[in-house]
CSV table of C-alpha atoms in Angstrom, one decimal:
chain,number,residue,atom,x,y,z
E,1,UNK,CA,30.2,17.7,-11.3
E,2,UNK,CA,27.6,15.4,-9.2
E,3,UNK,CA,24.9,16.6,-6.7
E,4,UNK,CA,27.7,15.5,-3.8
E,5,UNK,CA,30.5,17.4,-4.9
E,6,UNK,CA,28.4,20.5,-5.8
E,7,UNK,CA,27.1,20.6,-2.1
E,8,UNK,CA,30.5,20.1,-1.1
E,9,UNK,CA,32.0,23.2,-3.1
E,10,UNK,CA,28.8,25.5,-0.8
E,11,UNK,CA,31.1,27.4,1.5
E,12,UNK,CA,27.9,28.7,3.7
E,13,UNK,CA,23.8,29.1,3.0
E,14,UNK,CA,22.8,30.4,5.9
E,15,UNK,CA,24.7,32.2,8.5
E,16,UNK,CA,21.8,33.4,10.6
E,17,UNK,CA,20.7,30.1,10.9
E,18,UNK,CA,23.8,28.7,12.6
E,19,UNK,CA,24.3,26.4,10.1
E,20,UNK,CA,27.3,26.4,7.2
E,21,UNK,CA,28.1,23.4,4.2
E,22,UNK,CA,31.3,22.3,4.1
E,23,UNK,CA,33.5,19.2,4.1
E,24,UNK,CA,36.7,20.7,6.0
E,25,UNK,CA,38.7,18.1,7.6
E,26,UNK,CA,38.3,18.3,11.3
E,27,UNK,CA,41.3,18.8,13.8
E,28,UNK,CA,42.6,16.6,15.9
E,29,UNK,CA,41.9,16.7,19.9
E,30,UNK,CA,38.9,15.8,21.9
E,31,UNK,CA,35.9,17.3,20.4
E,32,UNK,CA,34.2,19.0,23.0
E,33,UNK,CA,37.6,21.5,23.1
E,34,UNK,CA,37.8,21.1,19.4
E,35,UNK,CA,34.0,23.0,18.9
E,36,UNK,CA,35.0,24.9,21.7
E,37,UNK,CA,37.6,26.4,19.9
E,38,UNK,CA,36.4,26.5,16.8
E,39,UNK,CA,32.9,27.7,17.5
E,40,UNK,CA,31.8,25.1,15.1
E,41,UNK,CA,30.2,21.5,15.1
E,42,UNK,CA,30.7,19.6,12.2
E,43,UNK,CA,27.5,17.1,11.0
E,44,UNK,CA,27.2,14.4,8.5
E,45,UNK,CA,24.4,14.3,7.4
E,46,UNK,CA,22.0,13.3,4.1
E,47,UNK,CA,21.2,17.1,3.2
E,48,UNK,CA,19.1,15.6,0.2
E,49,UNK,CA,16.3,14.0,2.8
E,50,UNK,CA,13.1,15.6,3.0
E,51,UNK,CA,11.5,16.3,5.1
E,52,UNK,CA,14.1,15.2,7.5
E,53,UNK,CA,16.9,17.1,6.3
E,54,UNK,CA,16.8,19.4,3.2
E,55,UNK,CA,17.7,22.8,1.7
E,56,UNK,CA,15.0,25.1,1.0
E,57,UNK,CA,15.0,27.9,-2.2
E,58,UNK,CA,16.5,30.6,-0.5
E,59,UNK,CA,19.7,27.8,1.1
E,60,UNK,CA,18.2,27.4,4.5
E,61,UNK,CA,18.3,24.1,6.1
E,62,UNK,CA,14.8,22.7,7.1
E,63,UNK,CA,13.7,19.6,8.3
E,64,UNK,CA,12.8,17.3,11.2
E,65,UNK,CA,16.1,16.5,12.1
E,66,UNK,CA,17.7,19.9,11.4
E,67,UNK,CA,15.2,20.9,14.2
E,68,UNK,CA,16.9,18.4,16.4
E,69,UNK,CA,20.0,19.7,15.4
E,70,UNK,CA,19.0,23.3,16.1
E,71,UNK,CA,17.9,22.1,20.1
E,72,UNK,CA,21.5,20.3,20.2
E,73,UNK,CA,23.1,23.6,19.3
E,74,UNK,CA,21.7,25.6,21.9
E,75,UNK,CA,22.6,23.2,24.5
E,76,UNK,CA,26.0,22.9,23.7
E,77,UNK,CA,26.2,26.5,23.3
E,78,UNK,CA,24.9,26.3,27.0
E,79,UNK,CA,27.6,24.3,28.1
E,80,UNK,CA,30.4,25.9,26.5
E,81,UNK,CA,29.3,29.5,26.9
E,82,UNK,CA,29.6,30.9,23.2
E,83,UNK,CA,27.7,30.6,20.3
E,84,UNK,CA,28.1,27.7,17.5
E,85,UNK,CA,27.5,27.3,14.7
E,86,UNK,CA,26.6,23.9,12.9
E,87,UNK,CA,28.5,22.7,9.9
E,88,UNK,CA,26.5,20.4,7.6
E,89,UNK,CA,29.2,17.9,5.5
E,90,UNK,CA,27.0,16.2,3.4
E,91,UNK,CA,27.1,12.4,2.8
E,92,UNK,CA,25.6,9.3,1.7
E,93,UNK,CA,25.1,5.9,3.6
E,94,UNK,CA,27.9,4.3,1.2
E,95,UNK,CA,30.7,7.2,3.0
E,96,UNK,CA,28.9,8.7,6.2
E,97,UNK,CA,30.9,5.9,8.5
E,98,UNK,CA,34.4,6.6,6.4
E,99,UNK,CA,34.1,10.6,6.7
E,100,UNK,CA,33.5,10.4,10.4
E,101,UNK,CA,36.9,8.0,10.6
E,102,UNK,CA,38.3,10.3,8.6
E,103,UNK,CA,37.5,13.2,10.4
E,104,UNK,CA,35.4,15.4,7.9
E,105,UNK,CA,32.9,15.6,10.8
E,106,UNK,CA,32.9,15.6,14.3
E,107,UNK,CA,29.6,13.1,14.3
E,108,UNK,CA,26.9,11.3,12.5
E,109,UNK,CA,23.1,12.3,12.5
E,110,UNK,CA,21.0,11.2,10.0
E,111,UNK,CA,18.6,8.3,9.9
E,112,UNK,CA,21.5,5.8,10.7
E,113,UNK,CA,19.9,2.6,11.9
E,114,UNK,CA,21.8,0.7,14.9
E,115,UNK,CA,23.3,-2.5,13.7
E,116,UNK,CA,26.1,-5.1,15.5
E,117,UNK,CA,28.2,-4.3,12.1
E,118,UNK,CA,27.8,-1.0,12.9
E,119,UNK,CA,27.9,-1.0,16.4
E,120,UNK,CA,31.9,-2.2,15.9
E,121,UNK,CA,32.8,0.4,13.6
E,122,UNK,CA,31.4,3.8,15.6
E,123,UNK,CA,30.4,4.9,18.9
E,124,UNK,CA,26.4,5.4,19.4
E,125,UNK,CA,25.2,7.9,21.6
E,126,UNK,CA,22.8,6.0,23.8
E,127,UNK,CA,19.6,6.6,24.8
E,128,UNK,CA,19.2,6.3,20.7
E,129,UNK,CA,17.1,9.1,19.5
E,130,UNK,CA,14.6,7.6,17.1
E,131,UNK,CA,13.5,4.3,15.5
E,132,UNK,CA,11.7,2.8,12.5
E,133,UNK,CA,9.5,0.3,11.6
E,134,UNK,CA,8.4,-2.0,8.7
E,135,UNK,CA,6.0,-0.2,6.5
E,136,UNK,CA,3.9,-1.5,3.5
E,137,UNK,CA,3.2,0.7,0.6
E,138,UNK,CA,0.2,-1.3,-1.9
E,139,UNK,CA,-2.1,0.4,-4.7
E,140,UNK,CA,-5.2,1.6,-2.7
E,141,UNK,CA,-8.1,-0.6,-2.3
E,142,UNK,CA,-5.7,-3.1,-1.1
E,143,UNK,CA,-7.5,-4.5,2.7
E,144,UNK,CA,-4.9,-5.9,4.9
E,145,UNK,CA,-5.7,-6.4,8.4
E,146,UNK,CA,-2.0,-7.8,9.7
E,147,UNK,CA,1.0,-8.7,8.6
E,148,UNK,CA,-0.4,-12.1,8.6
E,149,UNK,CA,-2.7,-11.6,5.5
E,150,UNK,CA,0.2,-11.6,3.5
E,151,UNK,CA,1.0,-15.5,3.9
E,152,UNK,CA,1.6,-16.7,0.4
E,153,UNK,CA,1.6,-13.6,-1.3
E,154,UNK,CA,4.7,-11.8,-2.9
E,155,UNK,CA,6.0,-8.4,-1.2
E,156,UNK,CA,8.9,-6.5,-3.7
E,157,UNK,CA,11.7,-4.8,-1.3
E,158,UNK,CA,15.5,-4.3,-1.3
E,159,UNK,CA,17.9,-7.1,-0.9
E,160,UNK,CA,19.4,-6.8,2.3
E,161,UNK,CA,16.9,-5.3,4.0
E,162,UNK,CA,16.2,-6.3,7.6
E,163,UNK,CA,12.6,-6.3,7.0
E,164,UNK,CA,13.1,-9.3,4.7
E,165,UNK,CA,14.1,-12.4,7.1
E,166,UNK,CA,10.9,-11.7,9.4
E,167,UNK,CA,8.7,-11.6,6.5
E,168,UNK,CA,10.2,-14.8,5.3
E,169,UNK,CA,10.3,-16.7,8.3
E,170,UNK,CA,7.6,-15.4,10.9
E,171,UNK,CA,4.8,-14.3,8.5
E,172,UNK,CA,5.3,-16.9,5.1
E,173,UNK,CA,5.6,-14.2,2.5
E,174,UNK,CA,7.6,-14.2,-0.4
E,175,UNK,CA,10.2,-11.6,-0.7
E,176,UNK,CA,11.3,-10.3,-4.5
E,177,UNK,CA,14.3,-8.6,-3.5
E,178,UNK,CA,15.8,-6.1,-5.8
E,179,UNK,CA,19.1,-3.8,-5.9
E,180,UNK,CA,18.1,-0.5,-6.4
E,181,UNK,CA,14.7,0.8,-4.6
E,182,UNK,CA,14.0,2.4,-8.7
E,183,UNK,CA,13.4,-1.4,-9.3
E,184,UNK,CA,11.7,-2.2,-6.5
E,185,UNK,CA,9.2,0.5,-7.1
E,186,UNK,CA,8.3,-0.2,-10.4
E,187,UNK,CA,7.7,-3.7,-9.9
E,188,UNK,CA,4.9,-2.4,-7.3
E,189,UNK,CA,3.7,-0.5,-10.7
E,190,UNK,CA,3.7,-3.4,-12.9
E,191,UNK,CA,1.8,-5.6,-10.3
E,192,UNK,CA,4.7,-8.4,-9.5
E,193,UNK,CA,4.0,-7.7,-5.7
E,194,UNK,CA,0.8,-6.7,-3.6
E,195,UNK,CA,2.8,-4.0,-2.0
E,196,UNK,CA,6.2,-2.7,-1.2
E,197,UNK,CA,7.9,-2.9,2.5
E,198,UNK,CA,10.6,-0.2,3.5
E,199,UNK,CA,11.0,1.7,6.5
E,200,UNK,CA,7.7,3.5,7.8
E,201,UNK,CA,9.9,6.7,8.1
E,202,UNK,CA,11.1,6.6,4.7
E,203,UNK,CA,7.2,5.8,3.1
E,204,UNK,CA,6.0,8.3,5.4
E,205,UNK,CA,8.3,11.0,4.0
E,206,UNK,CA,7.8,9.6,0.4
E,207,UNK,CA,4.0,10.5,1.0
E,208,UNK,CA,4.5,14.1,2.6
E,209,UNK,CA,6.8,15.4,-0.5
E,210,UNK,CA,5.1,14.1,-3.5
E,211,UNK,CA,4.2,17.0,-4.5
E,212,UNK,CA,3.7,15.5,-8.2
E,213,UNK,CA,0.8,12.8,-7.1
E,214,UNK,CA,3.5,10.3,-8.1
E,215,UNK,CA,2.3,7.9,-5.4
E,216,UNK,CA,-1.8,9.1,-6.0
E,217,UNK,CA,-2.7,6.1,-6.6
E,218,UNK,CA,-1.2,4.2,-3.4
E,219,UNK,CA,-1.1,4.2,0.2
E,220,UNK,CA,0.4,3.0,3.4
E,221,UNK,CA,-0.9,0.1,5.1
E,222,UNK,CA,-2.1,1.0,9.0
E,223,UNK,CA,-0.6,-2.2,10.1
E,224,UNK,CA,1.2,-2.3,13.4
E,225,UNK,CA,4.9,-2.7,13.6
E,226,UNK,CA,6.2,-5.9,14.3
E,227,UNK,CA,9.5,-4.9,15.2
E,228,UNK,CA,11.5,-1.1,15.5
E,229,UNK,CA,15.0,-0.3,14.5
E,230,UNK,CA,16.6,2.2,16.5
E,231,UNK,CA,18.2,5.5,14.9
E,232,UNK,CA,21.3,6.7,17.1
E,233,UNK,CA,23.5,9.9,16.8
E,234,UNK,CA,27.5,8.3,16.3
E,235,UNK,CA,30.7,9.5,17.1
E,236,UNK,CA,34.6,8.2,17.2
E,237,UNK,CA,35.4,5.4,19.8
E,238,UNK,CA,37.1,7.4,22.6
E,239,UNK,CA,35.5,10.2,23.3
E,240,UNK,CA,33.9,10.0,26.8
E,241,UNK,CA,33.3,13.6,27.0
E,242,UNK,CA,31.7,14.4,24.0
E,243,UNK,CA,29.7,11.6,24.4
E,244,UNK,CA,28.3,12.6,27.7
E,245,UNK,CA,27.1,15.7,26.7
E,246,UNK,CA,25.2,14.3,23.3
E,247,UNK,CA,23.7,11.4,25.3
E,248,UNK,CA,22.6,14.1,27.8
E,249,UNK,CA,21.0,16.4,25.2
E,250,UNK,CA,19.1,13.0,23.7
E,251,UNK,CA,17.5,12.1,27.5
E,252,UNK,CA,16.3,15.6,27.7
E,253,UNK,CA,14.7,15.3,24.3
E,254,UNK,CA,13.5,12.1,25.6
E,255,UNK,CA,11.9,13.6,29.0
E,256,UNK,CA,10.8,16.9,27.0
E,257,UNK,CA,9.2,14.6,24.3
E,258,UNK,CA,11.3,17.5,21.7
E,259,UNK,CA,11.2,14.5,19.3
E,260,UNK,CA,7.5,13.9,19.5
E,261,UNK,CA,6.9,17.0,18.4
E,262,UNK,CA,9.4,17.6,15.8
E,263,UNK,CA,8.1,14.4,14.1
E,264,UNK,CA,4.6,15.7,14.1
E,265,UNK,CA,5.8,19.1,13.2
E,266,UNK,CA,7.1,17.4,9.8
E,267,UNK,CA,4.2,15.2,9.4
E,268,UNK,CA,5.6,12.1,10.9
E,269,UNK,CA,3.7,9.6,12.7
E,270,UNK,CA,6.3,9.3,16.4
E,271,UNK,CA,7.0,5.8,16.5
E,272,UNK,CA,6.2,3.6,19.6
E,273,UNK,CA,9.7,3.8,19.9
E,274,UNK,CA,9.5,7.7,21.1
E,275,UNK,CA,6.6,7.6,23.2
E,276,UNK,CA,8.1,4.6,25.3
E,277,UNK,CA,11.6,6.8,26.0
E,278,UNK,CA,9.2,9.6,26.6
E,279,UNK,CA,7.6,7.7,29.4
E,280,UNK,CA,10.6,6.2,31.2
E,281,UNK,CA,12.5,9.4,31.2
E,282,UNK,CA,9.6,11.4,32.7
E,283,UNK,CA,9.4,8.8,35.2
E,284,UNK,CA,13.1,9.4,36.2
């Protein structure tokens, strides 16, 4: 049995939290009735994320975005008028899109990057909640200044990655693009590439859980981000409603800066992203 299915088989961990672990298929309807009625909102989700979403020893649900998830409950619970509870359905990036079509969960919050592909596939709850950068991992003693000091010089990352074509084409560096990111990182090891480039948000939570000093002898570069991809909650097409009252709950995160400080809370560094929708919604 995989890591997946055994999450799957978890009926609940932790009641008191407001959160249970299942896969149920969800019923059909809009979904503000359908929560409504079943006192339950159903989230897919990465449960294996630290420390953005992950289940501590005693089967509680922790994390940045579990946090987030926490504030949405309570203001749904506000606008329906009777407790919820939130129903973690855990997926991977390869199934999160088909379980929502499918109806295993009612929506999609994890780190899910806003793409066009994506944007024809499943509804995104705009304002988008979150966003990530380009990020450079490198042994230490590396000195870079800007994104420019790596003209000529070979950078190891994921084929595919949308960090790639800017690096290529705005800043002359040469990509070695691998399949798996177990490749990529130990081609960092054996010295084929001055450094690494993944999200921020994913280096940044590499750093804050390596509790083994796996990465001891590396860091992040503190170069500015030349671009951000936005993160955005997702739902089915055709939901007006439901959609409403999620984009609602992300402007008031927005206007309370609630993200801010759950990213610090975790040990994130906000990205300019946040502190930008923090200023325009204060200022409406």
């Amino acid at each position: 049995m995989n890591k997946l299915t055994q999450m799957r088989s978890i009926v609940a961990f932790s009641a008191t939290a407001g959160f249970v672990f299942a896969a149920l298929s969800a019923q059909a309807g809009p979904v503000t009735d359908k929560v409504k009625e079943r006192g339950r909102i159903a989230v897919c989700t990465n449960v294996n994320n630290p420390p953005n979403v992950f289940i501590d020893s005693s089967g509680k649900a922790q994390g940045m975005q579990v946090d987030l998830m926490n504030d949405m409950k309570a203001s749904l619970e506000g606008k329906m008028g009777k407790p919820l509870e939130i129903e973690l359905v855990p997926t991977l990036p390869a199934n999160r899109v088909e379980f929502l079509d499918r109806g295993k969960c009612d929506m999609i919050f994890t780190s899910l990057t806003v793409t066009p592909e994506r944007q024809k596939l499943i509804q995104f709850i705009e304002p988008y909640y979150y966003a990530a950068g380009p990020g450079l991992q490198t042994k230490k003693g590396v000195s870079l200044k800007s994104w420019a000091d790596l003209k000529g010089k070979s950078v190891c990352s994921n084929q595919g990655s949308s960090w790639n074509v800017p690096l290529e084409r705005d800043y002359g560096v040469k990509i070695i693009a691998f399949q798996t990111q177990q490749e990529v990182d130990q081609s960092l090891r054996d010295g084929r590439c001055i450094g690494l480039v993944s999200d921020d948000s994913y280096l940044q939570a590499r750093f804050l859980t390596d509790k083994d000093g796996i990465w001891k002898d590396f860091e992040i570069q503190k170069l500015p981000a030349f671009t951000e991809g936005p993160w955005g909650l997702a739902i089915k097409f055709g939901d007006a409603d439901f959609e409403k009252d999620l984009s609602d709950i992300v402007i008031a995160w927005h206007r309370k800066g609630t993200v801010i400080e759950a990213a610090k809370k975790w040990g994130f560094t906000p990205p300019k992203f946040s502190e930008d929708m923090q200023q325009k919604y204060k200022a409406n």
